Amino acid sequence: MKNNNQDSEQLLLLFQALSDPIRLDVFRCLLQKGEQRVTNGTYDISKSTMSHHIKLLKEAGLVDVRKEGTAHIYSPNKEVTAKYPGFFDIFQNK
């Protein structure tokens, strides 16, 4: 039963992180286009607001980040997307 509770908690975090249109769009773009930089200019929001959105996606385990010089490069977390393939497949339709 403990495993079911852990899965339920993880799914809840995923759903909460994807409940915002901007976070959903950022994640969908990462799934479709792969690793890339994410900028606030695309969404007409402040840099701090975009940082908040990225932080929530990272905390939910949806994205990984690596530094390349001063840039942050984001990619979908392959471990999480592999765990729920049917769910994440719906975001990859172009």
Coordinates of C-alpha atoms in Angstrom, one line a residue:
M1 CA 0.0 0.0 0.0
K2 CA 2.9 2.3 0.7
N3 CA 3.9 2.2 -3.0
N4 CA 0.5 3.2 -4.1
N5 CA 0.6 6.2 -1.7
Q6 CA 4.0 7.3 -3.1
D7 CA 2.7 7.0 -6.7
S8 CA -0.4 9.0 -5.7
E9 CA 1.7 11.7 -4.2
Q10 CA 4.0 11.9 -7.2
L11 CA 1.0 12.1 -9.6
L12 CA -0.5 14.8 -7.4
L13 CA 2.7 16.8 -7.7
L14 CA 2.8 16.3 -11.5
F15 CA -0.8 17.4 -11.9
Q16 CA -0.3 20.4 -9.7
A17 CA 2.8 21.4 -11.7
L18 CA 1.1 21.0 -15.0
S19 CA -2.1 22.8 -13.9
D20 CA -0.8 26.2 -15.0
P21 CA -1.0 27.0 -18.7
I22 CA 2.6 28.4 -18.9
R23 CA 4.1 25.4 -17.1
L24 CA 2.1 23.1 -19.2
D25 CA 3.3 24.8 -22.4
V26 CA 6.9 24.9 -21.2
F27 CA 6.8 21.2 -20.5
R28 CA 5.1 20.3 -23.7
C29 CA 7.7 22.3 -25.7
L30 CA 10.5 20.4 -23.9
L31 CA 8.9 17.1 -24.7
Q32 CA 8.4 18.0 -28.3
K33 CA 11.7 19.8 -29.0
G34 CA 14.0 18.2 -26.4
E35 CA 16.7 20.0 -24.5
Q36 CA 16.7 23.8 -24.7
R37 CA 16.8 27.1 -22.9
V38 CA 13.6 28.5 -21.5
T39 CA 13.1 32.3 -21.5
N40 CA 10.5 34.5 -20.1
G41 CA 10.2 36.6 -23.4
T42 CA 8.2 33.8 -25.0
Y43 CA 5.4 34.2 -22.5
D44 CA 5.4 37.9 -21.8
I45 CA 6.1 37.4 -18.1
S46 CA 8.9 38.6 -15.8
K47 CA 12.1 36.7 -15.3
S48 CA 11.2 36.0 -11.7
T49 CA 7.8 34.6 -12.6
M50 CA 9.4 32.3 -15.2
S51 CA 12.0 31.2 -12.5
H52 CA 9.1 30.3 -10.3
H53 CA 7.4 28.2 -13.0
I54 CA 10.6 26.4 -13.7
K55 CA 11.2 25.8 -10.0
L56 CA 7.8 24.1 -9.7
L57 CA 8.4 21.9 -12.7
K58 CA 11.8 20.9 -11.2
E59 CA 10.3 20.2 -7.8
A60 CA 7.7 18.0 -9.3
G61 CA 10.5 16.1 -11.0
L62 CA 9.3 17.0 -14.5
V63 CA 12.4 18.7 -15.8
D64 CA 16.2 18.3 -15.4
V65 CA 18.6 21.2 -15.6
R66 CA 22.2 21.5 -16.5
K67 CA 24.4 24.5 -16.7
E68 CA 26.3 25.5 -19.9
G69 CA 28.4 28.5 -19.1
T70 CA 25.9 31.0 -17.6
A71 CA 22.9 29.4 -19.4
H72 CA 20.5 26.9 -17.9
I73 CA 19.5 24.1 -20.3
Y74 CA 16.3 22.2 -19.5
S75 CA 15.1 18.8 -20.6
P76 CA 12.2 16.5 -19.6
N77 CA 13.1 14.1 -16.9
K78 CA 13.3 10.8 -18.8
E79 CA 12.8 8.7 -15.6
V80 CA 9.4 10.3 -14.8
T81 CA 8.2 10.3 -18.4
A82 CA 9.2 6.7 -18.8
K83 CA 7.2 5.8 -15.6
Y84 CA 4.0 7.2 -17.0
P85 CA 4.4 6.8 -20.8
G86 CA 0.7 6.8 -21.7
F87 CA 0.1 10.0 -19.8
F88 CA 3.0 11.9 -21.3
D89 CA 2.4 10.7 -24.8
I90 CA -0.6 13.0 -25.1
F91 CA 1.7 16.0 -24.8
Q92 CA 3.9 14.9 -27.7
N93 CA 1.2 15.3 -30.4
K94 CA 2.2 18.3 -32.6

